[in-house]
Short mmCIF file of C-alpha atoms in Angstrom, two decimals:
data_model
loop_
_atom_site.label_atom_id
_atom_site.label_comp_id
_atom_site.label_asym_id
_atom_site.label_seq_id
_atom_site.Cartn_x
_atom_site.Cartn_y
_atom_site.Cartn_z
CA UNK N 234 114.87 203.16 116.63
CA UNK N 235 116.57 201.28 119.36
CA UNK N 236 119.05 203.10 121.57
CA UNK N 237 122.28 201.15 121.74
CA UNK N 238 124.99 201.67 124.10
CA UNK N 239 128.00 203.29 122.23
CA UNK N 240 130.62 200.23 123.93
CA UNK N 241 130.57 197.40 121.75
CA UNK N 242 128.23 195.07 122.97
CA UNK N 243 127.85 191.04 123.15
CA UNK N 244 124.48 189.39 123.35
CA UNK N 245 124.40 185.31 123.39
CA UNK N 246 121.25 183.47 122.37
CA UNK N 247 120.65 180.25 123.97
CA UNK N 248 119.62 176.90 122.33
CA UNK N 249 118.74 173.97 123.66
CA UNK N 250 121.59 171.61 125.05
CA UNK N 251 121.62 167.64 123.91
CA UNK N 252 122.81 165.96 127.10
CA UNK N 253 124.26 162.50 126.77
CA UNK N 254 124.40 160.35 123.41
CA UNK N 255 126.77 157.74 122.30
CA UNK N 256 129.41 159.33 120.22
CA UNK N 257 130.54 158.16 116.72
CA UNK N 258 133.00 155.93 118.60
CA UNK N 259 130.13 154.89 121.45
CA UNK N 260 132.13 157.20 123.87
CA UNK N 261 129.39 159.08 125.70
CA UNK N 262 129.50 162.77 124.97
CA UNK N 263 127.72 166.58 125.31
CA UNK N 264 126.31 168.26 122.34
CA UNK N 265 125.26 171.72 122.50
CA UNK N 266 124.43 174.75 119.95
CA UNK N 267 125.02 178.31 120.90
CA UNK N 268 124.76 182.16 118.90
CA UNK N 269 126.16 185.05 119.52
CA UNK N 270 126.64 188.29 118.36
CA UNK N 271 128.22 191.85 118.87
CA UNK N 272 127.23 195.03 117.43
CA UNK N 273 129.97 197.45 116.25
CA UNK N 274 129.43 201.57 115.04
CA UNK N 275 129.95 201.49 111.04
CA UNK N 276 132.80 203.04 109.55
CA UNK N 277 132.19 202.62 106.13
CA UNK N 278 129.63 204.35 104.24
CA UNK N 279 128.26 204.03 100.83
CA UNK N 280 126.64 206.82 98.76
CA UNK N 281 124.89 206.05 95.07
CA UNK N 282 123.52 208.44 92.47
CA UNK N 283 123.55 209.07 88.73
CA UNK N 284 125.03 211.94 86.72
CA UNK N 285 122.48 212.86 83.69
CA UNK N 286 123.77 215.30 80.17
CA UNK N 287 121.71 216.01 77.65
CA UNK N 288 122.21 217.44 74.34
CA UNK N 289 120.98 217.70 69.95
CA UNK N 290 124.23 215.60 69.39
CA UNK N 291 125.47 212.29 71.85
CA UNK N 292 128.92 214.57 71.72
CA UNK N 293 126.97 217.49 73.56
CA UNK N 294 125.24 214.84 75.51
CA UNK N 295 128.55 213.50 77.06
CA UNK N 296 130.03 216.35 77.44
CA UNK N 297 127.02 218.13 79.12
CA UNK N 298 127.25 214.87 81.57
CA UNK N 299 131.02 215.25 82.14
CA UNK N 300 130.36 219.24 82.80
CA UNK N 301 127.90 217.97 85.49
CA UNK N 302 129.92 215.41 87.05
CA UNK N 303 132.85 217.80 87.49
CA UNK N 304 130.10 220.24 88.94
CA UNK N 305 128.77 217.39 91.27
CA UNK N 306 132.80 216.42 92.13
CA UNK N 307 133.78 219.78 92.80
CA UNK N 308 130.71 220.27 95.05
CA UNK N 309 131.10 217.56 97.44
CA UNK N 310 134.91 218.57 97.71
CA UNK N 311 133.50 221.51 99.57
CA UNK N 312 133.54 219.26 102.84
CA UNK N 313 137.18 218.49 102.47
CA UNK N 314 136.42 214.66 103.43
CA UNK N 315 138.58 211.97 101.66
CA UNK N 316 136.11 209.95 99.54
CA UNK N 317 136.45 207.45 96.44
CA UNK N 318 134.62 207.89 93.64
CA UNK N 319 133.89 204.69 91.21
CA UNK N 320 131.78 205.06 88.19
CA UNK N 321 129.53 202.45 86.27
CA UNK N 322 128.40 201.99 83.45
CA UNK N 323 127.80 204.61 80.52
CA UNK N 324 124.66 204.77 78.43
CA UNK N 325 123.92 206.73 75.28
CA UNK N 326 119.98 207.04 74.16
CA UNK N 327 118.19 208.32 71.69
CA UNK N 328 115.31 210.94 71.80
CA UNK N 329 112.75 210.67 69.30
CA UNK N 330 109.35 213.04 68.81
CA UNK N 331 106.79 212.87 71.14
CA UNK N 332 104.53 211.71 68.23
CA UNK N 333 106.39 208.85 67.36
CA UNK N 334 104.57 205.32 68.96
CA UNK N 335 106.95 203.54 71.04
CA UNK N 336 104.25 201.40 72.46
CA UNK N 337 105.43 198.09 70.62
CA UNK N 338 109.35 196.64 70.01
CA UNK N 339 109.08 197.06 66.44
CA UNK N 340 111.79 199.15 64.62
CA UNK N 341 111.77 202.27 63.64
CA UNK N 342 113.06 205.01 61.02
CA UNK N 343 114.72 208.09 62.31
CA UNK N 344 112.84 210.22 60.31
CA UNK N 345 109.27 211.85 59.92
CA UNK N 346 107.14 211.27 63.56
CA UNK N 347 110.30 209.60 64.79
CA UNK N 348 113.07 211.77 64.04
CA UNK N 349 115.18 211.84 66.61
CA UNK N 350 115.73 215.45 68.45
CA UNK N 351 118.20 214.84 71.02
CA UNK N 352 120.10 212.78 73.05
CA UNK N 353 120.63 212.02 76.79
CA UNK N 354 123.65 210.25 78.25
CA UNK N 355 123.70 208.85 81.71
CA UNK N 356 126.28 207.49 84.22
CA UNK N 357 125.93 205.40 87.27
CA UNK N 358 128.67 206.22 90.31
CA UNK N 359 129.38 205.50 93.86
CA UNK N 360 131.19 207.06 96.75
CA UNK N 361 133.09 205.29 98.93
CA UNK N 362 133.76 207.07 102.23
CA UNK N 363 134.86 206.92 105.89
CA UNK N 364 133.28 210.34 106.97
CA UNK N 365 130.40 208.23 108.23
CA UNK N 366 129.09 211.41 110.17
CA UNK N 367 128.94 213.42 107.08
CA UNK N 368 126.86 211.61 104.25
CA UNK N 369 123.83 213.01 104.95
CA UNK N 370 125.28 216.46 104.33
CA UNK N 371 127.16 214.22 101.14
CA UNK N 372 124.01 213.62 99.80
CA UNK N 373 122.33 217.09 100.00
CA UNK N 374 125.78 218.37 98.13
CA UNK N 375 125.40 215.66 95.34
CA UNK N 376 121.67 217.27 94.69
CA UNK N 377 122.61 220.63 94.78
CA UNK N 378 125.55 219.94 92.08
CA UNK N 379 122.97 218.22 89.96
CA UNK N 380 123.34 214.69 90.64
CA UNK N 381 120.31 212.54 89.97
CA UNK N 382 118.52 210.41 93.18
CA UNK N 383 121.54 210.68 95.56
CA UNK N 384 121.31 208.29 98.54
CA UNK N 385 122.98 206.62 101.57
CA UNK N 386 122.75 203.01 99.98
CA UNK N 387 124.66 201.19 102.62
CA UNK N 388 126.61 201.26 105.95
CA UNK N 389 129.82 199.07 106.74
CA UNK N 390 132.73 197.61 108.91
CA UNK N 391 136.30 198.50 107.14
CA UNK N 392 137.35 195.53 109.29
CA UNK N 393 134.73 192.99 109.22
CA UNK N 394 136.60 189.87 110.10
CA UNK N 395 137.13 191.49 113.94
CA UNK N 396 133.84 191.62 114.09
CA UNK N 397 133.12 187.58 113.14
CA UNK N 398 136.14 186.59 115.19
CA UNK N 399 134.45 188.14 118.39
CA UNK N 400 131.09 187.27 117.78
CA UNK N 401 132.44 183.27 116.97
CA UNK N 402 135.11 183.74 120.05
CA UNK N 403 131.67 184.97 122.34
CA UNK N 404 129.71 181.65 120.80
CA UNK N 405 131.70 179.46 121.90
CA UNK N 406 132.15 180.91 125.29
CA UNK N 407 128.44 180.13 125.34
CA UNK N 408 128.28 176.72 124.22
CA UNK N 409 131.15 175.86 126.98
CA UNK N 410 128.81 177.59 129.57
CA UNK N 411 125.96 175.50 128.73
CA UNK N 412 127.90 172.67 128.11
CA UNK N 413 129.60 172.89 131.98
CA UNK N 414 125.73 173.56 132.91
CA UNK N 415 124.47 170.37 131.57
CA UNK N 416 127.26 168.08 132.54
CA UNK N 417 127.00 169.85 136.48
CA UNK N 418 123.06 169.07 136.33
CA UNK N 419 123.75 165.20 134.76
CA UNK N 420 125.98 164.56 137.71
CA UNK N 421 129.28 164.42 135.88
CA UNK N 422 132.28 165.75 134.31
CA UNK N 423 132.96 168.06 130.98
CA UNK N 424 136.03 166.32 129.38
CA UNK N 425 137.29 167.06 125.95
CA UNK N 426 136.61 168.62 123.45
CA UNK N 427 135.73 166.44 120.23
CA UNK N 428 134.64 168.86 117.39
CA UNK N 429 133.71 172.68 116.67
CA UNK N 430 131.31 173.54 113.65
CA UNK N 431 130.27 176.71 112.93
CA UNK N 432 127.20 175.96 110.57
CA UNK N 433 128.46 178.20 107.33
CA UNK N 434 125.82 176.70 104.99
CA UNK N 435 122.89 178.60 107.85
CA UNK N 436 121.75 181.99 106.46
CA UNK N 437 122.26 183.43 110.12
CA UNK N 438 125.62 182.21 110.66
CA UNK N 439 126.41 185.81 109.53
CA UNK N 440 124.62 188.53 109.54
CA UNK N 441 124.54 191.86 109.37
CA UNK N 442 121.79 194.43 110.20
CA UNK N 443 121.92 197.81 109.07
CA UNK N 444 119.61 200.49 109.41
CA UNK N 445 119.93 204.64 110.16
CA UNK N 446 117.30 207.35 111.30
CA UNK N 447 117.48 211.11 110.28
CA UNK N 448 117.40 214.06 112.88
CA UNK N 449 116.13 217.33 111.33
CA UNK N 450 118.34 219.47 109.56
CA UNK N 451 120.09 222.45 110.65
CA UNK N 452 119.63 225.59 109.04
CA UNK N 453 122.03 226.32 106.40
CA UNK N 454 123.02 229.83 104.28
CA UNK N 455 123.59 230.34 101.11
CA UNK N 456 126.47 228.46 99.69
CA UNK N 457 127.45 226.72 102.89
CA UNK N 458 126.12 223.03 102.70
CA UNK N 459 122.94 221.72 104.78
CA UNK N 460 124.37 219.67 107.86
CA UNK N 461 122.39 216.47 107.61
CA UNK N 462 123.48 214.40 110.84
CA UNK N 463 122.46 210.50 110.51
CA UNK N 464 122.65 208.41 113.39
CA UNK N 465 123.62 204.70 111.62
CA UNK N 466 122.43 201.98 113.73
CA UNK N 467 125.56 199.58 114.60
CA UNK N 468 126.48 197.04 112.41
CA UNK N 469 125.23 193.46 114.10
CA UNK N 470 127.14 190.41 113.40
CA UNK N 471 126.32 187.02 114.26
CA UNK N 472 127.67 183.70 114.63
CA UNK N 473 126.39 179.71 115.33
CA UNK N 474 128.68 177.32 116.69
CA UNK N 475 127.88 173.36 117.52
CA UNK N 476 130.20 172.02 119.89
CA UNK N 477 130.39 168.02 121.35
CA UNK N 478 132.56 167.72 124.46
CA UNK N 479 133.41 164.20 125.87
CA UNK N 480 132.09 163.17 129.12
CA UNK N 481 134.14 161.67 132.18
CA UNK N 482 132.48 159.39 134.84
#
C-alpha cells in the first residue's frame, strides 16, 4: 500500500495544450485541458452484514432473528461509538426435507418427502458510522454477537463537495499555468477568459479511490473486544477542466 502524507495533498496531471486556433467568432484564442486531484482521510465508514433466526414456526423464526439482532446491537454498543443502524429487507423461507428434489422449478406439496420442518428468516442491515478508527474492531463485535459475513463495505467523505471544489479550484490553477506557458512560448499575451467546462459526461471527472490494509490484531481477553486497527487509504477525488483564454497581440 502506498504511504501518503497525512496533509491533504494536490497532484495536477498535465495534458497537452492547443496553442492558437480561430475562435467561434475568428478571434484567435488558447485552449488547454488540465486534471487535478486531492486526496482527503475518510470520515465515513460503512459496515454490512446479515442477522439470521431460525425456528419449526416463521413466528420462532423472527423472533429467534430479532433475539439475535438485539444480541448483535447490544454487542457493538460495548465500544460506546455513535453509529446508525438501517435495516433492509426481510425474508421468510421455507425448509423442506432433505429428501425432497429441489433440482427443477416445479411446485411442490408440503407434505410426504417435502414436508416442510422449519423455517429461517433473514435480515439485511448496515451501519453507518464516523468512528472510522474503530470498524475493524466493529466488525469482529458483529461476529461475536452472531451476525452473519460482517464487513467494512465502504469508506467515505461526510463532506464530499469540499473535496470537488478543491480538486476543480486546483484544475484550473493548472490549466491557467499552462495556458500562461503556451502564450509566453508563442510570443504573446494571455487575455480573457472565454469559457470553463468541466467535462461531467467523462467517467474521471470524479472519482473516488478507496482502498484499506489490515495490521495484525492485538491480543484481546475474554469479553473485552479484539482491537482491529485499519489504516483506510485517503479518499482521492478528481476533476477535468477545459479552459479557452483569448489571445492579445
Amino acid at each position: 500500500m502506498r504511504a501518503v502524507h497525512p496533509v491533504t495533498a494536490i497532484t495536477a496531471a498535465a495534458l497537452f495544450a492547443t496553442p492558437v486556433f480561430a475562435g467561434p467568432d475568428d478571434s484567435p484564442h488558447i485552449s488547454v485541458a488540465a486534471t487535478a486531484s486531492v486526496q482527503t482521510p475518510p470520515d465515513r465508514a460503512t459496515i454490512e452484514y446479515a442477522v439470521r433466526g431460525e425456528g419449526a414456526t416463521s413466528d420462532m423464526a423472527i423472533a429467534a432473528l430479532v433475539a439475535t439482532r438485539q444480541r448483535i446491537e447490544d454487542t457493538v454498543a460495548i465500544l460506546a461509538q455513535p453509529i446508525s443502524i438501517h435495516t433492509g429487507k426481510v425474508t421468510i423461507q421455507e425448509v423442506r426435507d432433505s429428501r425432497c428434489k429441489s433440482d427443477d422449478d416445479s411446485p411442490h406439496l408440503a407434505s410426504g418427502a417435502c414436508s416442510i420442518v422449519g423455517y429461517t428468516a433473514l435480515i439485511t442491515a448496515t451501519i453507518d458510522t464516523g468512528a472510522v478508527a474503530q470498524v475493524g474492531t466493529m466488525v469482529g463485535l458483529l461476529g461475536r454477537g452472531g451476525a452473519i459475513n460482517p464487513r467494512v463495505e465502504d469508506f467515505a467523505l461526510s463532506r464530499p463537495h469540499d473535496a470537488e471544489r478543491k480538486a476543480l479550484a486546483a484544475a484550473l490553477a493548472n490549466a491557467r499555468r499552462k495556458a500562461e506557458a503556451v502564450a509566453e512560448g508563442s510570443g504573446v499575451r494571455l487575455g480573457r477568459l472565454l469559457s470553463v467546462s468541466t467535462d461531467p459526461d467523462r467517467s474521471d471527472a470524479q472519482d473516488i479511490v478507496v482502498t484499506a490494509s489490515r495490521r495484525s490484531a492485538s491480543p484481546g481477553i475474554a469479553g473485552a473486544p479484539i482491537i482491529v486497527e485499519l489504516t483506510p487509504s485517503p479518499v482521492e477525488t478528481r476533476a477535468r477542466v477545459s479552459v479557452v483564454y483569448a489571445i492579445t497581440p
